[in-house]
């Protein structure tokens, strides 16, 4: 009639809720909300910036009104304008700086070039030029005419230097004549040499003469006026 008497050692406990598990869950949920909010903010910001940039890109804002050239002593402003070939209406946002640099780099005088944007309206072109190492006296027209060719220390043909008082001479940079007057001449070049602007000299006699010039001390170079290619 009566239930079994409980042992004096038997105890019953109420199980308390796992507080730590609840806290971890709440924190994870909060972190998830924060992460989602951060991602959403970044996406919205990127969209706003993208739309703003696109609007400016096509609006003509930051139009290039000035091209600043540094280091181009042997190239005139007109020559640089032709080389850079920046189209009218180009802006700092849509200008292809690599294309401008590659275009300028085509010229034999240019050893290196970089192009920078200077807001709000200036494109900066920095040029490192080759220097005239010597003037090579080249026989032409069946050896009846002697052409004066400027050559760089790396062997690149820079240009045929026209007579100073010629029509063409009046259009080139005066710095070219100043440099040509102070460098040595390489003479005695065998007939048949045909230099081409922007190419490297393949004539062994001329290249040997350049090597000799490069090895001269400053004092000796000031006294020597010519080097004969056939003796180099």
PDB file of C-alpha atoms in Angstrom:
ATOM      1  CA  UNK A   1       0.000   0.000   0.000  1.00  0.00           C
ATOM      2  CA  UNK A   2       2.798   2.285   0.549  1.00  0.00           C
ATOM      3  CA  UNK A   3       5.527   3.227  -1.944  1.00  0.00           C
ATOM      4  CA  UNK A   4       9.021   2.203  -1.447  1.00  0.00           C
ATOM      5  CA  UNK A   5      10.750   4.394   1.052  1.00  0.00           C
ATOM      6  CA  UNK A   6      13.464   6.524  -0.455  1.00  0.00           C
ATOM      7  CA  UNK A   7      16.962   5.843   0.647  1.00  0.00           C
ATOM      8  CA  UNK A   8      18.439   8.444   2.890  1.00  0.00           C
ATOM      9  CA  UNK A   9      21.365   8.688   0.454  1.00  0.00           C
ATOM     10  CA  UNK A  10      19.219   9.458  -2.582  1.00  0.00           C
ATOM     11  CA  UNK A  11      19.077  13.108  -3.555  1.00  0.00           C
ATOM     12  CA  UNK A  12      17.363  14.995  -6.285  1.00  0.00           C
ATOM     13  CA  UNK A  13      18.699  18.210  -7.874  1.00  0.00           C
ATOM     14  CA  UNK A  14      17.135  20.709 -10.213  1.00  0.00           C
ATOM     15  CA  UNK A  15      19.293  21.139 -13.286  1.00  0.00           C
ATOM     16  CA  UNK A  16      20.249  24.840 -13.732  1.00  0.00           C
ATOM     17  CA  UNK A  17      20.343  26.263 -17.278  1.00  0.00           C
ATOM     18  CA  UNK A  18      23.774  26.334 -19.006  1.00  0.00           C
ATOM     19  CA  UNK A  19      24.497  30.062 -18.725  1.00  0.00           C
ATOM     20  CA  UNK A  20      27.848  29.903 -20.532  1.00  0.00           C
ATOM     21  CA  UNK A  21      26.261  28.294 -23.593  1.00  0.00           C
ATOM     22  CA  UNK A  22      23.601  31.006 -23.756  1.00  0.00           C
ATOM     23  CA  UNK A  23      26.225  33.767 -23.496  1.00  0.00           C
ATOM     24  CA  UNK A  24      28.318  32.240 -26.294  1.00  0.00           C
ATOM     25  CA  UNK A  25      25.235  32.014 -28.482  1.00  0.00           C
ATOM     26  CA  UNK A  26      24.299  35.637 -27.818  1.00  0.00           C
ATOM     27  CA  UNK A  27      27.830  36.805 -28.548  1.00  0.00           C
ATOM     28  CA  UNK A  28      28.014  34.781 -31.760  1.00  0.00           C
ATOM     29  CA  UNK A  29      24.703  36.262 -32.851  1.00  0.00           C
ATOM     30  CA  UNK A  30      25.903  39.802 -32.104  1.00  0.00           C
ATOM     31  CA  UNK A  31      29.169  39.193 -33.944  1.00  0.00           C
ATOM     32  CA  UNK A  32      27.237  37.899 -36.930  1.00  0.00           C
ATOM     33  CA  UNK A  33      25.082  41.021 -36.991  1.00  0.00           C
ATOM     34  CA  UNK A  34      28.130  43.259 -36.743  1.00  0.00           C
ATOM     35  CA  UNK A  35      29.924  41.370 -39.499  1.00  0.00           C
ATOM     36  CA  UNK A  36      26.892  41.573 -41.762  1.00  0.00           C
ATOM     37  CA  UNK A  37      26.556  45.304 -41.052  1.00  0.00           C
ATOM     38  CA  UNK A  38      30.244  45.875 -41.820  1.00  0.00           C
ATOM     39  CA  UNK A  39      30.046  43.934 -45.077  1.00  0.00           C
ATOM     40  CA  UNK A  40      26.872  45.761 -46.067  1.00  0.00           C
ATOM     41  CA  UNK A  41      28.520  49.118 -45.288  1.00  0.00           C
ATOM     42  CA  UNK A  42      31.573  48.249 -47.411  1.00  0.00           C
ATOM     43  CA  UNK A  43      29.393  47.126 -50.320  1.00  0.00           C
ATOM     44  CA  UNK A  44      27.263  50.276 -50.163  1.00  0.00           C
ATOM     45  CA  UNK A  45      30.354  52.483 -49.883  1.00  0.00           C
ATOM     46  CA  UNK A  46      31.986  50.745 -52.851  1.00  0.00           C
ATOM     47  CA  UNK A  47      28.836  51.254 -54.912  1.00  0.00           C
ATOM     48  CA  UNK A  48      28.644  54.933 -53.986  1.00  0.00           C
ATOM     49  CA  UNK A  49      32.321  55.482 -54.782  1.00  0.00           C
ATOM     50  CA  UNK A  50      31.992  53.566 -58.027  1.00  0.00           C
ATOM     51  CA  UNK A  51      28.995  55.595 -59.143  1.00  0.00           C
ATOM     52  CA  UNK A  52      30.736  58.834 -58.141  1.00  0.00           C
ATOM     53  CA  UNK A  53      33.912  57.884 -60.023  1.00  0.00           C
ATOM     54  CA  UNK A  54      31.930  56.889 -63.110  1.00  0.00           C
ATOM     55  CA  UNK A  55      30.054  60.179 -63.010  1.00  0.00           C
ATOM     56  CA  UNK A  56      33.307  62.140 -62.757  1.00  0.00           C
ATOM     57  CA  UNK A  57      34.995  59.935 -65.382  1.00  0.00           C
ATOM     58  CA  UNK A  58      32.410  60.763 -68.015  1.00  0.00           C
ATOM     59  CA  UNK A  59      31.671  64.321 -66.900  1.00  0.00           C
ATOM     60  CA  UNK A  60      34.912  65.924 -68.080  1.00  0.00           C
ATOM     61  CA  UNK A  61      35.936  66.860 -64.546  1.00  0.00           C
ATOM     62  CA  UNK A  62      39.679  67.343 -63.944  1.00  0.00           C
ATOM     63  CA  UNK A  63      40.305  68.123 -67.610  1.00  0.00           C
ATOM     64  CA  UNK A  64      44.006  68.363 -68.453  1.00  0.00           C
ATOM     65  CA  UNK A  65      44.816  71.995 -69.181  1.00  0.00           C
ATOM     66  CA  UNK A  66      48.572  71.839 -68.616  1.00  0.00           C
ATOM     67  CA  UNK A  67      51.316  69.344 -69.448  1.00  0.00           C
ATOM     68  CA  UNK A  68      54.483  69.811 -67.388  1.00  0.00           C
ATOM     69  CA  UNK A  69      57.678  68.324 -68.828  1.00  0.00           C
ATOM     70  CA  UNK A  70      60.833  67.802 -66.759  1.00  0.00           C
ATOM     71  CA  UNK A  71      64.266  66.762 -68.028  1.00  0.00           C
ATOM     72  CA  UNK A  72      63.719  67.148 -71.778  1.00  0.00           C
ATOM     73  CA  UNK A  73      66.598  69.444 -72.722  1.00  0.00           C
ATOM     74  CA  UNK A  74      67.144  68.100 -76.240  1.00  0.00           C
ATOM     75  CA  UNK A  75      63.482  68.023 -77.232  1.00  0.00           C
ATOM     76  CA  UNK A  76      61.444  71.150 -77.912  1.00  0.00           C
ATOM     77  CA  UNK A  77      57.967  71.780 -76.523  1.00  0.00           C
ATOM     78  CA  UNK A  78      56.472  71.114 -79.938  1.00  0.00           C
ATOM     79  CA  UNK A  79      58.321  67.802 -80.222  1.00  0.00           C
ATOM     80  CA  UNK A  80      57.176  66.757 -76.745  1.00  0.00           C
ATOM     81  CA  UNK A  81      53.574  67.681 -77.550  1.00  0.00           C
ATOM     82  CA  UNK A  82      53.689  65.473 -80.646  1.00  0.00           C
ATOM     83  CA  UNK A  83      55.299  62.606 -78.749  1.00  0.00           C
ATOM     84  CA  UNK A  84      52.921  62.753 -75.769  1.00  0.00           C
ATOM     85  CA  UNK A  85      49.894  62.980 -78.084  1.00  0.00           C
ATOM     86  CA  UNK A  86      47.402  63.808 -75.313  1.00  0.00           C
ATOM     87  CA  UNK A  87      43.997  64.186 -77.019  1.00  0.00           C
ATOM     88  CA  UNK A  88      42.012  67.375 -76.512  1.00  0.00           C
ATOM     89  CA  UNK A  89      39.480  66.948 -73.717  1.00  0.00           C
ATOM     90  CA  UNK A  90      41.409  64.216 -71.910  1.00  0.00           C
ATOM     91  CA  UNK A  91      41.019  64.290 -68.132  1.00  0.00           C
ATOM     92  CA  UNK A  92      43.261  63.140 -65.305  1.00  0.00           C
ATOM     93  CA  UNK A  93      40.767  60.352 -64.645  1.00  0.00           C
ATOM     94  CA  UNK A  94      40.628  58.855 -68.126  1.00  0.00           C
ATOM     95  CA  UNK A  95      44.147  59.576 -69.384  1.00  0.00           C
ATOM     96  CA  UNK A  96      46.128  56.448 -70.239  1.00  0.00           C
ATOM     97  CA  UNK A  97      49.449  57.250 -68.583  1.00  0.00           C
ATOM     98  CA  UNK A  98      51.082  54.049 -69.851  1.00  0.00           C
ATOM     99  CA  UNK A  99      50.165  54.944 -73.416  1.00  0.00           C
ATOM    100  CA  UNK A 100      51.597  58.448 -73.008  1.00  0.00           C
ATOM    101  CA  UNK A 101      54.827  57.052 -71.527  1.00  0.00           C
ATOM    102  CA  UNK A 102      55.200  54.487 -74.311  1.00  0.00           C
ATOM    103  CA  UNK A 103      54.619  57.163 -76.929  1.00  0.00           C
ATOM    104  CA  UNK A 104      57.287  59.465 -75.474  1.00  0.00           C
ATOM    105  CA  UNK A 105      59.685  56.545 -75.075  1.00  0.00           C
ATOM    106  CA  UNK A 106      59.716  56.071 -78.862  1.00  0.00           C
ATOM    107  CA  UNK A 107      62.137  58.962 -79.269  1.00  0.00           C
ATOM    108  CA  UNK A 108      65.830  58.111 -79.395  1.00  0.00           C
ATOM    109  CA  UNK A 109      66.692  60.861 -76.906  1.00  0.00           C
ATOM    110  CA  UNK A 110      64.497  59.281 -74.224  1.00  0.00           C
ATOM    111  CA  UNK A 111      66.212  56.736 -71.984  1.00  0.00           C
ATOM    112  CA  UNK A 112      63.423  56.582 -69.410  1.00  0.00           C
ATOM    113  CA  UNK A 113      60.084  58.293 -68.795  1.00  0.00           C
ATOM    114  CA  UNK A 114      57.355  58.401 -66.161  1.00  0.00           C
ATOM    115  CA  UNK A 115      53.948  60.103 -66.243  1.00  0.00           C
ATOM    116  CA  UNK A 116      52.136  61.425 -63.164  1.00  0.00           C
ATOM    117  CA  UNK A 117      48.769  63.036 -62.482  1.00  0.00           C
ATOM    118  CA  UNK A 118      48.821  66.295 -60.543  1.00  0.00           C
ATOM    119  CA  UNK A 119      45.301  67.288 -59.569  1.00  0.00           C
ATOM    120  CA  UNK A 120      43.309  69.234 -60.483  1.00  0.00           C
ATOM    121  CA  UNK A 121      44.493  69.777 -64.078  1.00  0.00           C
ATOM    122  CA  UNK A 122      48.159  68.945 -64.753  1.00  0.00           C
ATOM    123  CA  UNK A 123      49.842  65.972 -66.393  1.00  0.00           C
ATOM    124  CA  UNK A 124      53.528  65.689 -65.462  1.00  0.00           C
ATOM    125  CA  UNK A 125      56.007  63.950 -67.760  1.00  0.00           C
ATOM    126  CA  UNK A 126      59.448  63.214 -66.308  1.00  0.00           C
ATOM    127  CA  UNK A 127      62.097  62.389 -68.892  1.00  0.00           C
ATOM    128  CA  UNK A 128      65.600  61.015 -68.458  1.00  0.00           C
ATOM    129  CA  UNK A 129      67.497  61.730 -71.653  1.00  0.00           C
ATOM    130  CA  UNK A 130      70.452  60.110 -73.329  1.00  0.00           C
ATOM    131  CA  UNK A 131      73.474  62.362 -73.640  1.00  0.00           C
ATOM    132  CA  UNK A 132      75.622  62.856 -76.707  1.00  0.00           C
ATOM    133  CA  UNK A 133      78.810  60.841 -76.188  1.00  0.00           C
ATOM    134  CA  UNK A 134      80.427  61.740 -79.504  1.00  0.00           C
ATOM    135  CA  UNK A 135      79.827  63.059 -82.989  1.00  0.00           C
ATOM    136  CA  UNK A 136      80.478  60.458 -85.665  1.00  0.00           C
ATOM    137  CA  UNK A 137      81.566  61.853 -89.013  1.00  0.00           C
ATOM    138  CA  UNK A 138      79.830  59.624 -91.554  1.00  0.00           C
ATOM    139  CA  UNK A 139      80.709  59.675 -95.243  1.00  0.00           C
ATOM    140  CA  UNK A 140      77.670  59.788 -97.531  1.00  0.00           C
ATOM    141  CA  UNK A 141      76.774  60.311-101.190  1.00  0.00           C
ATOM    142  CA  UNK A 142      79.777  58.352-102.444  1.00  0.00           C
ATOM    143  CA  UNK A 143      81.967  59.974 -99.817  1.00  0.00           C
ATOM    144  CA  UNK A 144      81.268  63.439-101.251  1.00  0.00           C
ATOM    145  CA  UNK A 145      79.379  64.567 -98.169  1.00  0.00           C
ATOM    146  CA  UNK A 146      80.157  64.188 -94.462  1.00  0.00           C
ATOM    147  CA  UNK A 147      77.224  63.893 -92.119  1.00  0.00           C
ATOM    148  CA  UNK A 148      77.513  64.683 -88.411  1.00  0.00           C
ATOM    149  CA  UNK A 149      75.732  62.029 -86.380  1.00  0.00           C
ATOM    150  CA  UNK A 150      75.179  62.277 -82.623  1.00  0.00           C
ATOM    151  CA  UNK A 151      75.620  58.968 -80.825  1.00  0.00           C
ATOM    152  CA  UNK A 152      74.930  58.125 -77.170  1.00  0.00           C
ATOM    153  CA  UNK A 153      77.258  56.253 -74.820  1.00  0.00           C
ATOM    154  CA  UNK A 154      75.095  53.126 -75.143  1.00  0.00           C
ATOM    155  CA  UNK A 155      75.631  53.181 -78.913  1.00  0.00           C
ATOM    156  CA  UNK A 156      72.222  54.488 -79.925  1.00  0.00           C
ATOM    157  CA  UNK A 157      72.092  56.824 -82.910  1.00  0.00           C
ATOM    158  CA  UNK A 158      70.376  59.997 -81.710  1.00  0.00           C
ATOM    159  CA  UNK A 159      70.130  62.134 -84.836  1.00  0.00           C
ATOM    160  CA  UNK A 160      71.947  63.641 -87.752  1.00  0.00           C
ATOM    161  CA  UNK A 161      72.841  67.149 -86.685  1.00  0.00           C
ATOM    162  CA  UNK A 162      71.907  69.702 -89.346  1.00  0.00           C
ATOM    163  CA  UNK A 163      73.954  72.798 -90.106  1.00  0.00           C
ATOM    164  CA  UNK A 164      73.464  75.359 -87.380  1.00  0.00           C
ATOM    165  CA  UNK A 165      72.359  78.051 -89.833  1.00  0.00           C
ATOM    166  CA  UNK A 166      69.974  75.796 -91.757  1.00  0.00           C
ATOM    167  CA  UNK A 167      66.182  75.967 -91.669  1.00  0.00           C
ATOM    168  CA  UNK A 168      66.033  72.644 -89.848  1.00  0.00           C
ATOM    169  CA  UNK A 169      68.734  73.770 -87.429  1.00  0.00           C
ATOM    170  CA  UNK A 170      66.525  76.645 -86.323  1.00  0.00           C
ATOM    171  CA  UNK A 171      63.795  74.248 -85.198  1.00  0.00           C
ATOM    172  CA  UNK A 172      65.784  71.941 -82.916  1.00  0.00           C
ATOM    173  CA  UNK A 173      66.824  72.519 -79.319  1.00  0.00           C
ATOM    174  CA  UNK A 174      69.903  74.783 -78.931  1.00  0.00           C
ATOM    175  CA  UNK A 175      71.141  72.332 -76.281  1.00  0.00           C
ATOM    176  CA  UNK A 176      71.970  69.880 -79.060  1.00  0.00           C
ATOM    177  CA  UNK A 177      74.517  72.259 -80.587  1.00  0.00           C
ATOM    178  CA  UNK A 178      75.949  73.119 -77.168  1.00  0.00           C
ATOM    179  CA  UNK A 179      76.542  69.439 -76.437  1.00  0.00           C
ATOM    180  CA  UNK A 180      77.854  68.726 -79.944  1.00  0.00           C
ATOM    181  CA  UNK A 181      80.444  71.487 -79.554  1.00  0.00           C
ATOM    182  CA  UNK A 182      81.924  70.022 -76.387  1.00  0.00           C
ATOM    183  CA  UNK A 183      82.155  66.310 -77.289  1.00  0.00           C
ATOM    184  CA  UNK A 184      84.835  64.493 -79.289  1.00  0.00           C
ATOM    185  CA  UNK A 185      84.496  63.524 -82.939  1.00  0.00           C
ATOM    186  CA  UNK A 186      84.956  60.013 -84.274  1.00  0.00           C
ATOM    187  CA  UNK A 187      86.529  60.234 -87.714  1.00  0.00           C
ATOM    188  CA  UNK A 188      87.852  57.813 -90.288  1.00  0.00           C
ATOM    189  CA  UNK A 189      84.654  55.756 -90.427  1.00  0.00           C
ATOM    190  CA  UNK A 190      84.770  53.417 -93.447  1.00  0.00           C
ATOM    191  CA  UNK A 191      82.354  54.322 -96.224  1.00  0.00           C
ATOM    192  CA  UNK A 192      79.123  52.374 -96.172  1.00  0.00           C
ATOM    193  CA  UNK A 193      77.992  53.073 -92.603  1.00  0.00           C
ATOM    194  CA  UNK A 194      74.298  54.034 -92.650  1.00  0.00           C
ATOM    195  CA  UNK A 195      73.091  55.220 -89.235  1.00  0.00           C
ATOM    196  CA  UNK A 196      69.395  55.117 -88.415  1.00  0.00           C
ATOM    197  CA  UNK A 197      67.810  57.160 -85.636  1.00  0.00           C
ATOM    198  CA  UNK A 198      66.698  55.046 -82.685  1.00  0.00           C
ATOM    199  CA  UNK A 199      68.845  52.004 -83.546  1.00  0.00           C
ATOM    200  CA  UNK A 200      72.052  50.801 -81.943  1.00  0.00           C
ATOM    201  CA  UNK A 201      75.311  51.110 -83.819  1.00  0.00           C
ATOM    202  CA  UNK A 202      76.495  47.765 -85.144  1.00  0.00           C
ATOM    203  CA  UNK A 203      79.796  49.015 -86.520  1.00  0.00           C
ATOM    204  CA  UNK A 204      82.690  47.543 -84.570  1.00  0.00           C
ATOM    205  CA  UNK A 205      85.072  50.417 -85.328  1.00  0.00           C
ATOM    206  CA  UNK A 206      82.666  53.037 -84.002  1.00  0.00           C
ATOM    207  CA  UNK A 207      81.806  50.969 -80.907  1.00  0.00           C
ATOM    208  CA  UNK A 208      85.511  50.462 -80.146  1.00  0.00           C
ATOM    209  CA  UNK A 209      86.042  54.212 -80.466  1.00  0.00           C
ATOM    210  CA  UNK A 210      83.174  54.801 -78.024  1.00  0.00           C
ATOM    211  CA  UNK A 211      84.791  52.412 -75.564  1.00  0.00           C
ATOM    212  CA  UNK A 212      88.061  54.344 -75.830  1.00  0.00           C
ATOM    213  CA  UNK A 213      86.252  57.635 -75.205  1.00  0.00           C
ATOM    214  CA  UNK A 214      84.509  56.160 -72.196  1.00  0.00           C
ATOM    215  CA  UNK A 215      87.863  55.175 -70.712  1.00  0.00           C
ATOM    216  CA  UNK A 216      89.498  58.593 -71.082  1.00  0.00           C
ATOM    217  CA  UNK A 217      90.075  60.653 -67.983  1.00  0.00           C
ATOM    218  CA  UNK A 218      88.335  64.022 -67.809  1.00  0.00           C
ATOM    219  CA  UNK A 219      91.645  65.843 -68.214  1.00  0.00           C
ATOM    220  CA  UNK A 220      92.663  63.820 -71.251  1.00  0.00           C
ATOM    221  CA  UNK A 221      89.203  64.044 -72.791  1.00  0.00           C
ATOM    222  CA  UNK A 222      89.422  67.840 -72.600  1.00  0.00           C
ATOM    223  CA  UNK A 223      92.606  67.765 -74.707  1.00  0.00           C
ATOM    224  CA  UNK A 224      91.633  65.097 -77.245  1.00  0.00           C
ATOM    225  CA  UNK A 225      89.379  66.377 -80.010  1.00  0.00           C
ATOM    226  CA  UNK A 226      89.077  63.373 -82.311  1.00  0.00           C
ATOM    227  CA  UNK A 227      89.423  59.605 -82.306  1.00  0.00           C
ATOM    228  CA  UNK A 228      89.936  57.733 -85.561  1.00  0.00           C
ATOM    229  CA  UNK A 229      87.596  54.804 -85.849  1.00  0.00           C
ATOM    230  CA  UNK A 230      89.974  52.692 -87.935  1.00  0.00           C
ATOM    231  CA  UNK A 231      92.612  53.009 -85.208  1.00  0.00           C
ATOM    232  CA  UNK A 232      90.238  52.048 -82.397  1.00  0.00           C
TER     233      UNK A 232
END
